[in-house]
Coordinates of C-alpha atoms in Angstrom, one line a residue:
M29 CA 149.5 137.8 170.3
S30 CA 151.0 135.6 172.9
T31 CA 154.7 135.1 173.5
R32 CA 154.3 131.4 172.4
T33 CA 152.8 132.6 169.1
R34 CA 155.4 135.3 168.6
K35 CA 158.2 132.7 169.0
A36 CA 156.8 130.3 166.4
G37 CA 159.5 128.7 164.4
S38 CA 162.0 128.3 167.3
G39 CA 163.4 125.1 168.8
Q40 CA 163.8 122.3 166.4
D41 CA 162.7 124.4 163.5
G42 CA 165.6 126.7 164.1
A43 CA 168.0 123.8 164.2
T44 CA 167.0 122.6 160.8
E45 CA 167.2 126.1 159.1
A46 CA 170.7 125.7 157.9
K47 CA 170.2 122.1 156.5
Q48 CA 167.2 123.2 154.6
T49 CA 168.7 126.3 153.2
A50 CA 172.0 124.6 152.3
A51 CA 170.0 122.0 150.4
G52 CA 168.4 124.7 148.4
S53 CA 165.0 124.6 150.1
S54 CA 163.4 127.4 152.1
S55 CA 164.1 127.7 155.8
A56 CA 161.5 127.1 158.5
S57 CA 161.1 130.9 159.0
E58 CA 160.6 131.4 155.3
Q59 CA 158.0 128.6 155.2
L60 CA 156.2 130.2 158.1
L61 CA 156.3 133.8 157.0
F62 CA 156.2 133.6 153.2
G63 CA 155.1 130.0 152.5
G64 CA 158.4 129.3 150.8
P65 CA 161.2 131.0 148.8
L66 CA 160.4 134.4 147.4
Q67 CA 160.7 134.4 143.6
Y68 CA 160.2 137.8 142.0
N69 CA 157.4 137.8 139.4
K70 CA 159.9 139.2 136.9
R71 CA 161.3 137.7 133.7
W72 CA 164.9 138.7 134.4
T73 CA 165.1 136.2 137.3
R74 CA 164.5 133.4 134.8
H75 CA 167.9 134.1 133.2
Q76 CA 169.6 133.9 136.6
D77 CA 168.1 130.4 137.0
D78 CA 168.8 129.4 133.4
A79 CA 172.4 130.4 133.8
A80 CA 172.8 128.5 137.0
K81 CA 171.4 125.3 135.4
M82 CA 173.5 125.6 132.3
S83 CA 176.1 122.8 131.8
V84 CA 179.7 123.5 131.1
R85 CA 179.4 121.9 127.6
H86 CA 176.4 124.0 126.7
T87 CA 178.2 127.2 127.9
L88 CA 181.3 126.4 125.8
G89 CA 179.0 125.5 122.9
R90 CA 177.5 129.0 123.0
L91 CA 180.9 130.7 123.1
P92 CA 181.2 131.4 119.4
R93 CA 177.7 132.9 119.3
M94 CA 178.5 135.1 122.3
L95 CA 181.7 136.4 120.8
M96 CA 179.9 137.2 117.5
M97 CA 177.2 139.0 119.5
A98 CA 180.0 141.1 121.2
L99 CA 181.6 141.8 117.9
R100 CA 178.3 143.0 116.4
L101 CA 177.6 145.3 119.3
A102 CA 181.1 146.7 119.3
W103 CA 181.1 147.2 115.5
Q104 CA 177.8 149.1 115.6
A105 CA 179.0 151.4 118.4
D106 CA 182.6 152.3 117.4
R107 CA 184.3 150.6 114.5
P108 CA 187.8 152.2 115.0
A109 CA 187.8 151.2 118.7
T110 CA 186.7 147.6 117.7
V111 CA 189.5 147.3 115.2
T112 CA 192.0 148.7 117.7
V113 CA 191.0 146.1 120.3
I114 CA 191.3 143.2 117.9
A115 CA 194.5 144.4 116.4
A116 CA 196.1 145.1 119.8
E117 CA 195.2 141.7 121.1
V118 CA 196.5 139.9 118.1
L119 CA 199.8 141.9 118.2
R120 CA 200.0 141.2 121.9
G121 CA 199.8 137.5 121.2
I122 CA 202.7 137.9 118.8
T123 CA 204.8 139.7 121.4
Q124 CA 204.1 136.9 123.8
A125 CA 205.4 134.4 121.3
V126 CA 208.5 136.5 120.7
A127 CA 209.1 136.8 124.4
L128 CA 208.8 133.1 125.0
L129 CA 211.1 132.3 122.1
G130 CA 213.4 135.0 123.5
V131 CA 213.6 133.0 126.7
Q132 CA 214.9 130.0 124.7
A133 CA 217.4 132.1 122.8
V134 CA 218.7 133.7 125.9
L135 CA 219.1 130.4 127.7
E136 CA 220.8 128.8 124.6
A137 CA 223.3 131.7 124.5
L138 CA 224.0 131.5 128.2
L139 CA 224.4 127.7 128.3
A140 CA 226.2 127.0 125.1
P141 CA 229.7 128.5 125.6
A142 CA 232.3 127.5 128.2
E143 CA 233.0 131.1 129.2
I144 CA 230.3 132.9 131.1
A145 CA 231.3 136.3 129.6
E146 CA 231.0 135.0 126.1
G147 CA 227.5 133.6 126.9
V148 CA 226.4 136.9 128.4
R149 CA 227.6 138.8 125.2
A150 CA 225.8 136.2 123.0
A151 CA 222.6 136.6 125.1
A152 CA 222.5 140.4 124.9
S153 CA 220.8 140.6 121.5
P154 CA 218.0 138.1 122.2
A155 CA 217.6 139.6 125.7
V156 CA 217.0 143.1 124.1
V157 CA 214.5 141.5 121.6
M158 CA 212.7 139.8 124.5
A159 CA 212.7 143.1 126.5
L160 CA 211.3 145.0 123.6
A161 CA 208.6 142.3 123.0
L162 CA 207.6 142.6 126.7
A163 CA 207.5 146.4 126.5
A164 CA 205.5 146.2 123.3
G165 CA 203.1 143.8 125.0
A166 CA 202.6 146.1 127.9
L167 CA 202.0 149.0 125.6
L168 CA 199.5 147.0 123.5
A169 CA 197.7 146.0 126.8
A170 CA 197.4 149.6 127.6
V171 CA 196.0 150.3 124.1
T172 CA 193.5 147.5 124.6
T173 CA 192.4 148.9 128.0
Y174 CA 192.0 152.4 126.5
A175 CA 190.0 151.2 123.4
D176 CA 187.9 148.8 125.5
G177 CA 187.2 151.6 128.0
R178 CA 186.1 153.8 125.2
L179 CA 184.0 151.1 123.5
R180 CA 182.1 149.7 126.5
P181 CA 180.2 152.8 127.6
Q182 CA 179.3 153.6 123.9
V183 CA 177.8 150.1 123.5
E184 CA 175.9 150.5 126.8
Q185 CA 174.5 153.9 125.8
Q186 CA 173.5 152.9 122.3
A187 CA 171.8 149.7 123.6
R188 CA 169.9 151.6 126.3
Q189 CA 168.9 154.4 123.9
R190 CA 167.5 151.8 121.4
Y191 CA 165.7 150.0 124.2
L192 CA 164.1 153.2 125.6
Q193 CA 163.2 154.4 122.2
R194 CA 161.4 151.1 121.5
A195 CA 159.7 151.3 124.9
T196 CA 158.3 154.8 124.3
E197 CA 157.2 154.3 120.7
V198 CA 155.0 151.2 121.1
E199 CA 151.3 151.3 121.6
L200 CA 150.0 151.4 125.2
E201 CA 148.4 148.0 124.6
A202 CA 151.9 146.6 124.1
I203 CA 153.1 148.1 127.4
E204 CA 150.0 146.6 129.2
D205 CA 150.6 143.2 127.5
H206 CA 152.0 141.2 130.4
A207 CA 154.3 139.1 128.2
F208 CA 155.8 142.1 126.4
H209 CA 156.2 144.1 129.6
A210 CA 157.9 141.2 131.2
L211 CA 160.3 141.1 128.3
L212 CA 160.9 144.9 128.8
E213 CA 161.7 144.3 132.4
S214 CA 164.2 141.7 131.6
A215 CA 165.7 143.7 128.7
Q216 CA 166.4 146.7 130.9
Y217 CA 169.5 144.8 132.1
G218 CA 170.5 144.2 128.5
A219 CA 172.3 147.6 128.2
Q220 CA 174.5 146.8 131.2
G221 CA 174.8 143.3 129.9
A222 CA 176.0 144.6 126.5
R223 CA 178.7 146.6 128.2
E224 CA 179.8 143.6 130.2
V225 CA 179.7 141.3 127.2
I226 CA 182.2 143.6 125.4
G227 CA 184.6 143.5 128.4
H228 CA 184.3 139.7 128.8
G229 CA 184.7 139.3 125.0
T230 CA 187.9 141.4 125.0
R231 CA 189.4 139.3 127.8
I232 CA 188.3 136.0 126.2
V233 CA 189.9 136.9 122.9
G234 CA 193.1 137.9 124.8
G235 CA 193.0 134.7 126.8
V236 CA 192.4 132.5 123.7
I237 CA 195.3 134.3 121.8
S238 CA 197.6 133.8 124.9
L239 CA 196.6 130.1 125.0
I240 CA 197.2 129.7 121.3
T241 CA 200.6 131.4 121.6
A242 CA 201.7 129.2 124.5
G243 CA 200.5 126.1 122.7
G244 CA 202.2 127.2 119.4
V245 CA 205.5 127.8 121.2
L246 CA 205.3 124.4 123.0
T247 CA 204.5 122.6 119.7
A248 CA 207.4 124.3 118.0
L249 CA 209.7 123.2 120.8
H250 CA 208.4 119.6 120.8
P251 CA 204.9 118.3 119.7
L252 CA 204.6 116.2 122.9
L253 CA 204.7 119.4 125.1
L254 CA 201.3 120.6 123.9
P255 CA 199.2 117.8 125.4
M256 CA 201.3 118.0 128.5
L257 CA 200.2 121.6 128.9
L258 CA 196.6 120.5 128.6
V259 CA 197.1 117.8 131.2
M260 CA 198.9 120.2 133.5
V261 CA 196.3 122.9 133.4
A262 CA 193.3 120.5 133.5
P263 CA 193.0 120.2 137.3
R264 CA 193.2 123.9 137.9
A265 CA 190.7 124.5 135.1
W266 CA 188.4 122.0 136.7
A267 CA 188.8 123.6 140.1
A268 CA 188.1 127.1 138.7
L269 CA 185.0 125.8 136.9
R270 CA 183.7 123.9 139.9
I271 CA 184.3 126.8 142.4
S272 CA 182.8 129.3 140.0
R273 CA 179.8 127.1 139.5
Q274 CA 179.4 126.4 143.2
R275 CA 179.6 130.1 144.0
Y276 CA 177.1 130.9 141.3
E277 CA 174.6 128.2 142.2
S278 CA 174.9 129.1 145.9
F279 CA 174.3 132.8 145.1
H280 CA 171.2 132.1 143.0
I281 CA 169.9 129.6 145.5
W282 CA 170.5 132.0 148.4
V283 CA 169.2 135.0 146.5
Q284 CA 165.7 133.7 147.0
H285 CA 166.4 133.5 150.8
T286 CA 168.0 136.9 150.9
R287 CA 164.9 138.4 149.3
A288 CA 162.9 137.2 152.2
F289 CA 165.7 138.4 154.6
R290 CA 165.6 141.8 152.9
V291 CA 161.8 142.0 153.0
L292 CA 161.7 141.1 156.7
S293 CA 164.3 143.7 157.5
Q294 CA 162.4 146.4 155.6
Q295 CA 159.2 145.6 157.4
M296 CA 160.8 146.4 160.8
I297 CA 161.8 149.9 159.7
D298 CA 158.9 150.6 157.4
E299 CA 156.9 153.7 158.4
D300 CA 153.6 152.2 157.3
A301 CA 154.2 149.0 159.4
A302 CA 155.5 150.8 162.5
A303 CA 152.2 151.2 164.3
E304 CA 151.1 147.6 163.9
I305 CA 154.6 146.3 164.9
R306 CA 154.2 148.1 168.2
V307 CA 150.5 147.6 168.9
H308 CA 150.7 143.8 168.1
R309 CA 154.1 143.5 169.7
M310 CA 155.6 141.9 166.5
G311 CA 159.1 143.3 167.1
G312 CA 160.3 140.2 168.9
F313 CA 158.6 137.8 166.5
L314 CA 160.2 139.5 163.5
L315 CA 163.6 139.7 165.1
H316 CA 163.6 136.0 166.0
H317 CA 162.9 135.0 162.4
H318 CA 165.5 137.5 161.2
E319 CA 168.1 135.9 163.4
E320 CA 167.1 132.3 162.3
M321 CA 167.4 133.3 158.6
A322 CA 170.8 135.0 159.3
R323 CA 172.0 131.8 161.0
A324 CA 171.0 129.7 157.9
F325 CA 173.0 132.1 155.7
L326 CA 176.1 131.8 157.9
I327 CA 175.9 128.0 157.8
E328 CA 175.6 128.1 154.0
Q329 CA 178.7 130.2 153.8
R330 CA 180.6 127.7 155.9
R331 CA 179.3 124.9 153.6
L332 CA 180.5 126.8 150.6
A333 CA 183.9 127.4 152.2
R334 CA 184.3 123.6 152.8
V335 CA 183.4 122.8 149.2
E336 CA 185.9 125.4 147.9
A337 CA 188.6 124.1 150.3
T338 CA 188.0 120.5 149.3
T339 CA 188.0 121.4 145.6
L340 CA 191.2 123.3 145.9
L341 CA 192.9 120.5 147.8
V342 CA 191.9 117.9 145.3
A343 CA 192.9 120.2 142.4
S344 CA 196.2 121.0 144.1
I345 CA 197.0 117.3 144.5
A346 CA 196.0 116.6 140.9
A347 CA 198.0 119.6 139.7
G348 CA 201.0 118.4 141.6
V349 CA 200.7 114.9 140.1
T350 CA 200.3 116.3 136.6
A351 CA 203.2 118.8 137.2
V352 CA 205.4 115.9 138.2
A353 CA 204.3 114.0 135.2
T354 CA 204.9 116.9 132.9
Y355 CA 208.3 117.7 134.2
T356 CA 209.1 114.0 134.1
V357 CA 208.3 114.0 130.4
L358 CA 210.3 117.1 130.0
G359 CA 213.2 115.5 131.8
W360 CA 213.0 112.5 129.6
L361 CA 213.0 114.7 126.5
L362 CA 216.1 116.4 127.9
W363 CA 217.8 113.1 128.7
S364 CA 217.0 111.6 125.3
G365 CA 218.3 114.8 123.6
A366 CA 214.9 115.5 122.0
V367 CA 214.8 118.9 123.7
A368 CA 217.6 121.2 124.6
L369 CA 217.9 122.6 128.1
A370 CA 217.2 126.1 126.8
A371 CA 214.0 124.8 125.1
A372 CA 213.0 123.2 128.4
G373 CA 213.3 126.6 130.1
A374 CA 211.1 128.2 127.4
A375 CA 208.6 125.4 127.8
V376 CA 208.3 126.1 131.5
A377 CA 207.5 129.8 130.8
A378 CA 205.0 128.8 128.1
I379 CA 203.2 126.4 130.5
Q380 CA 202.9 129.2 133.0
T381 CA 201.5 131.6 130.4
G382 CA 199.0 128.9 129.3
T383 CA 197.9 128.2 132.8
G384 CA 197.2 131.8 133.6
A385 CA 195.3 132.4 130.3
L386 CA 193.1 129.4 130.9
A387 CA 192.1 130.5 134.4
N388 CA 191.0 133.9 133.0
L389 CA 189.1 132.2 130.2
V390 CA 187.0 130.1 132.6
S391 CA 186.0 133.1 134.7
H392 CA 185.0 135.3 131.8
I393 CA 183.2 132.7 129.8
N394 CA 181.0 131.9 132.8
R395 CA 180.2 135.6 133.4
M396 CA 179.7 136.3 129.7
H397 CA 177.1 133.6 129.4
E398 CA 174.6 135.1 131.8
D399 CA 175.1 138.7 130.5
S400 CA 174.5 137.4 126.9
L401 CA 171.0 136.2 127.9
Y402 CA 170.0 139.7 128.9
V403 CA 171.4 141.1 125.6
A404 CA 169.4 138.5 123.7
D405 CA 166.3 139.9 125.4
L406 CA 167.3 143.4 124.3
H407 CA 167.3 142.1 120.7
Q408 CA 164.0 140.4 121.2
V409 CA 162.4 143.7 122.4
T410 CA 163.5 145.3 119.1
E411 CA 162.0 142.4 117.1
Q412 CA 158.7 142.3 119.0
A413 CA 158.3 146.1 119.0
T414 CA 158.4 146.1 115.2
G415 CA 154.8 146.3 114.1
R416 CA 153.6 147.5 117.5
E417 CA 154.8 151.1 117.2
I418 CA 152.4 154.1 117.2
P419 CA 152.1 154.9 113.5
A420 CA 153.5 158.1 112.2
G421 CA 151.5 160.4 110.0
G422 CA 147.9 160.0 108.9
H423 CA 144.8 162.1 108.0
P424 CA 144.5 165.5 109.7
L425 CA 141.7 165.9 112.2
P426 CA 139.1 168.7 112.1
E427 CA 140.3 171.8 114.1
A428 CA 136.9 172.2 115.8
P429 CA 134.7 169.1 115.3
R430 CA 131.0 169.4 116.0
H431 CA 131.0 166.0 117.7
I432 CA 133.0 162.9 118.4
H433 CA 131.0 159.8 117.7
F434 CA 131.6 156.3 119.0
D435 CA 130.1 154.0 116.4
N436 CA 129.5 150.4 117.7
V437 CA 132.9 150.4 119.5
T438 CA 134.2 147.1 120.9
F439 CA 137.4 146.7 123.0
T440 CA 138.8 143.6 124.9
Y441 CA 142.0 143.7 126.9
P442 CA 144.7 141.1 126.2
S443 CA 144.3 137.8 128.0
S444 CA 148.0 137.8 129.0
S445 CA 147.6 140.9 131.1
D446 CA 146.8 140.7 134.8
H447 CA 146.4 144.4 135.3
E448 CA 143.5 146.3 136.6
D449 CA 143.2 150.0 135.9
E450 CA 142.4 152.8 138.4
D451 CA 138.6 152.2 138.0
G452 CA 139.0 148.5 138.8
E453 CA 138.4 147.5 135.2
D454 CA 139.6 144.0 134.5
T455 CA 142.1 144.2 131.7
G456 CA 142.7 140.6 131.2
G457 CA 142.1 137.0 132.1
D458 CA 138.6 136.1 131.2
R459 CA 138.5 137.9 127.8
V460 CA 135.2 139.6 128.6
P461 CA 134.9 142.8 126.5
A462 CA 135.4 146.0 128.4
L463 CA 133.2 147.7 125.8
N464 CA 130.9 145.8 123.5
G465 CA 129.1 147.7 120.8
L466 CA 129.3 151.1 122.4
T467 CA 127.6 153.9 120.5
M468 CA 127.7 157.4 121.9
T469 CA 128.2 161.0 120.8
I470 CA 130.3 163.7 122.6
P471 CA 129.1 167.2 121.4
L472 CA 131.4 170.2 121.0
G473 CA 131.3 173.0 123.6
K474 CA 129.7 170.9 126.4
V475 CA 131.1 169.2 129.5
T476 CA 130.6 165.4 129.2
A477 CA 130.9 163.2 132.2
L478 CA 131.2 159.5 132.2
V479 CA 129.3 158.0 135.1
G480 CA 129.2 154.3 136.1
N481 CA 130.2 151.6 138.5
N482 CA 133.7 150.3 138.9
G483 CA 134.6 148.2 135.9
S484 CA 131.9 149.8 133.7
G485 CA 134.4 151.0 131.1
K486 CA 134.9 154.7 131.9
S487 CA 138.7 154.6 131.8
T488 CA 138.7 152.4 128.7
I489 CA 136.4 155.0 126.9
A490 CA 138.8 157.8 128.0
K491 CA 141.8 156.0 126.6
L492 CA 140.1 155.2 123.3
L493 CA 139.0 158.8 123.0
A494 CA 142.6 160.0 123.5
G495 CA 144.0 157.5 121.0
L496 CA 145.8 155.5 123.7
Y497 CA 143.8 152.4 122.6
R498 CA 142.5 151.5 119.2
P499 CA 139.0 150.0 118.8
Q500 CA 139.0 146.4 118.0
G501 CA 135.6 146.8 116.4
G502 CA 133.6 149.8 115.3
R503 CA 134.9 153.4 114.7
I504 CA 135.6 156.6 116.5
L505 CA 134.7 159.5 114.2
W506 CA 135.6 163.2 114.4
D507 CA 133.0 164.8 112.1
G508 CA 133.4 161.7 109.9
T509 CA 137.2 161.4 110.2
D510 CA 138.1 157.9 111.5
T511 CA 140.7 158.1 114.2
A512 CA 142.1 154.8 113.0
T513 CA 143.6 156.6 110.0
A514 CA 144.2 159.9 111.7
D515 CA 147.5 161.5 112.6
R516 CA 148.0 160.0 116.1
A517 CA 150.5 162.8 117.2
Q518 CA 147.8 165.3 116.3
L519 CA 145.2 163.3 118.1
F520 CA 147.4 163.2 121.3
S521 CA 147.9 167.0 121.1
R522 CA 144.2 167.6 121.4
F523 CA 144.1 166.2 124.9
S524 CA 145.2 166.8 128.5
F525 CA 145.2 163.5 130.3
V526 CA 144.9 163.4 134.1
T527 CA 143.8 160.0 135.6
Q528 CA 142.5 159.4 139.0
D529 CA 145.9 157.8 140.0
F530 CA 148.0 160.3 138.0
Y531 CA 151.7 159.7 137.7
R532 CA 153.9 161.8 140.1
W533 CA 157.0 162.8 138.2
P534 CA 160.1 163.1 140.4
F535 CA 161.0 166.4 138.7
T536 CA 160.9 170.0 139.7
A537 CA 157.6 171.9 139.8
R538 CA 158.5 173.6 136.6
I539 CA 158.8 170.4 134.7
N540 CA 155.7 168.9 136.3
V541 CA 153.8 171.7 134.7
A542 CA 155.7 171.5 131.4
V543 CA 155.1 167.8 130.9
G544 CA 151.6 168.7 129.7
D545 CA 153.2 169.6 126.4
P546 CA 157.0 169.6 126.5
S547 CA 157.1 170.6 122.8
L548 CA 156.0 174.2 123.7
P549 CA 158.6 176.8 124.7
L550 CA 159.3 176.6 128.4
T551 CA 159.0 180.2 129.4
Q552 CA 158.3 181.7 132.7
E553 CA 155.3 183.5 131.3
R554 CA 153.7 180.3 130.1
L555 CA 154.4 178.6 133.5
E556 CA 152.8 181.5 135.4
A557 CA 149.8 181.5 133.1
A558 CA 149.3 177.7 133.5
A559 CA 149.5 178.0 137.3
A560 CA 147.0 180.8 137.4
K561 CA 144.6 179.0 135.2
A562 CA 144.9 175.9 137.4
G563 CA 144.6 178.0 140.6
A564 CA 148.0 176.8 141.7
T565 CA 149.8 180.2 141.9
D566 CA 149.7 180.3 145.7
L567 CA 150.8 176.6 145.9
I568 CA 153.8 177.2 143.8
A569 CA 154.7 180.3 145.8
S570 CA 154.5 178.2 149.1
L571 CA 157.1 175.7 147.9
P572 CA 160.5 175.9 149.5
Q573 CA 162.3 176.8 146.2
G574 CA 159.3 177.8 144.1
W575 CA 159.4 176.5 140.6
R576 CA 162.8 174.8 141.3
T577 CA 161.4 172.6 144.1
L578 CA 161.9 168.9 143.5
L579 CA 158.5 167.3 143.9
S580 CA 159.7 164.0 145.4
R581 CA 160.1 162.7 148.9
T582 CA 162.6 160.1 147.8
F583 CA 165.3 162.7 147.0
Q584 CA 166.4 166.0 148.4
R585 CA 168.4 169.0 147.2

């Protein structure tokens, strides 16, 4: 490869990298190396895109459903903790109201009398009440933190347990169904999403109660003060929403570029690619494009910083204008005698409380929205798995059948699957039957080998024989007992299943042997006997830690 070729993508291409990436399109290096942005062929990335495209109105419209989802998850996991969180947040809202009204009472006491000492004495009682309310609010916040901290891991654990149970109980055909497996991939984030939904829900409830408290106090002081609160917090709420959305959109636009960035970095240190990188002198070529993609990322961060700075500046100016307007209205209310000076002080405190509550609300509503999409996938897995489970019970199989007979068996893989098995058998797409009217007999006491070309159906026959697949036509008979109505657990127990591309469990040697039938007692005698029968005694003895050796190169002990 020439130097000119290895430097492809430099010059003007490099100068346009940032503009293309900032606009959301792929950089010149990505176009050259990958043909465009790298989008994982995974369902869960769809939710990232969906959340990024969701409008503010739609997000707020989903808020009641999201809160109900959080409540259901929490109620199923730990009812006492759920009740504790709700009660603590409601009571904390009451303490906030008492504290705000306490501000008014203290100011009235201090400002009313001519003598300062008399005012201080009069303010003592409301000050004590206000202090107690603040202390109670702090205590209730701690209670919420404790109950929420107890609740969230339980919700996550229960959600993950239900998800994994569904995944292990469905038929193999369901796992190999591309649409269902894509749903499983997305739903694996649902357990963590459920945990986060609880946390966001708790904070949203607290923020709403704080906002209601502040609004209620302002309304009690003077009805005109409530709309002034909304006017005053609107610019900062807009800024928080816009910045949050900009960061979110930038992240999910850039995440496609960072995938390419990560893939490119990995290639340069990958053991399998090392020889070709050196022989073909690809190091400089890859480093050049790595640098160009990094430059585009830095430009995007500068663009994002400019957007945030501009947004904050506009919001600050607008907030200043609305603050002047609010305090002008407050001053007019004071001048006209509609509001006392003490009430004005309480109004200022209430406005500050409402402003802080609204900022937290915006942040948590945005984050709760995306997490709720993954939780919805978790519920969808449960719904779709219903009816696809491996049935429990059934007719017993003969202990020693004289023969196993395939009677006109037909099997076709789902069209939604794009999977090929280890024999190269096409398991989807064109809907051509893998087996069509197969009739054969496997006699007892003899070794039966399945011989044929790739794609001839050998692996399909083995999976049908072991009960992993069910015939779509015809029957499989054990001395006349149809496996379609047989006890599947008993059927599975009659087989040891080792495929050409067998799964390598990242467990100890002891467990790698025991997985053949984990229901049996895991005794050393049984392990030694199994190793001897398989001719693996010397192999086990040669392992660094014998039976306790971890059979994985990914980890070490």
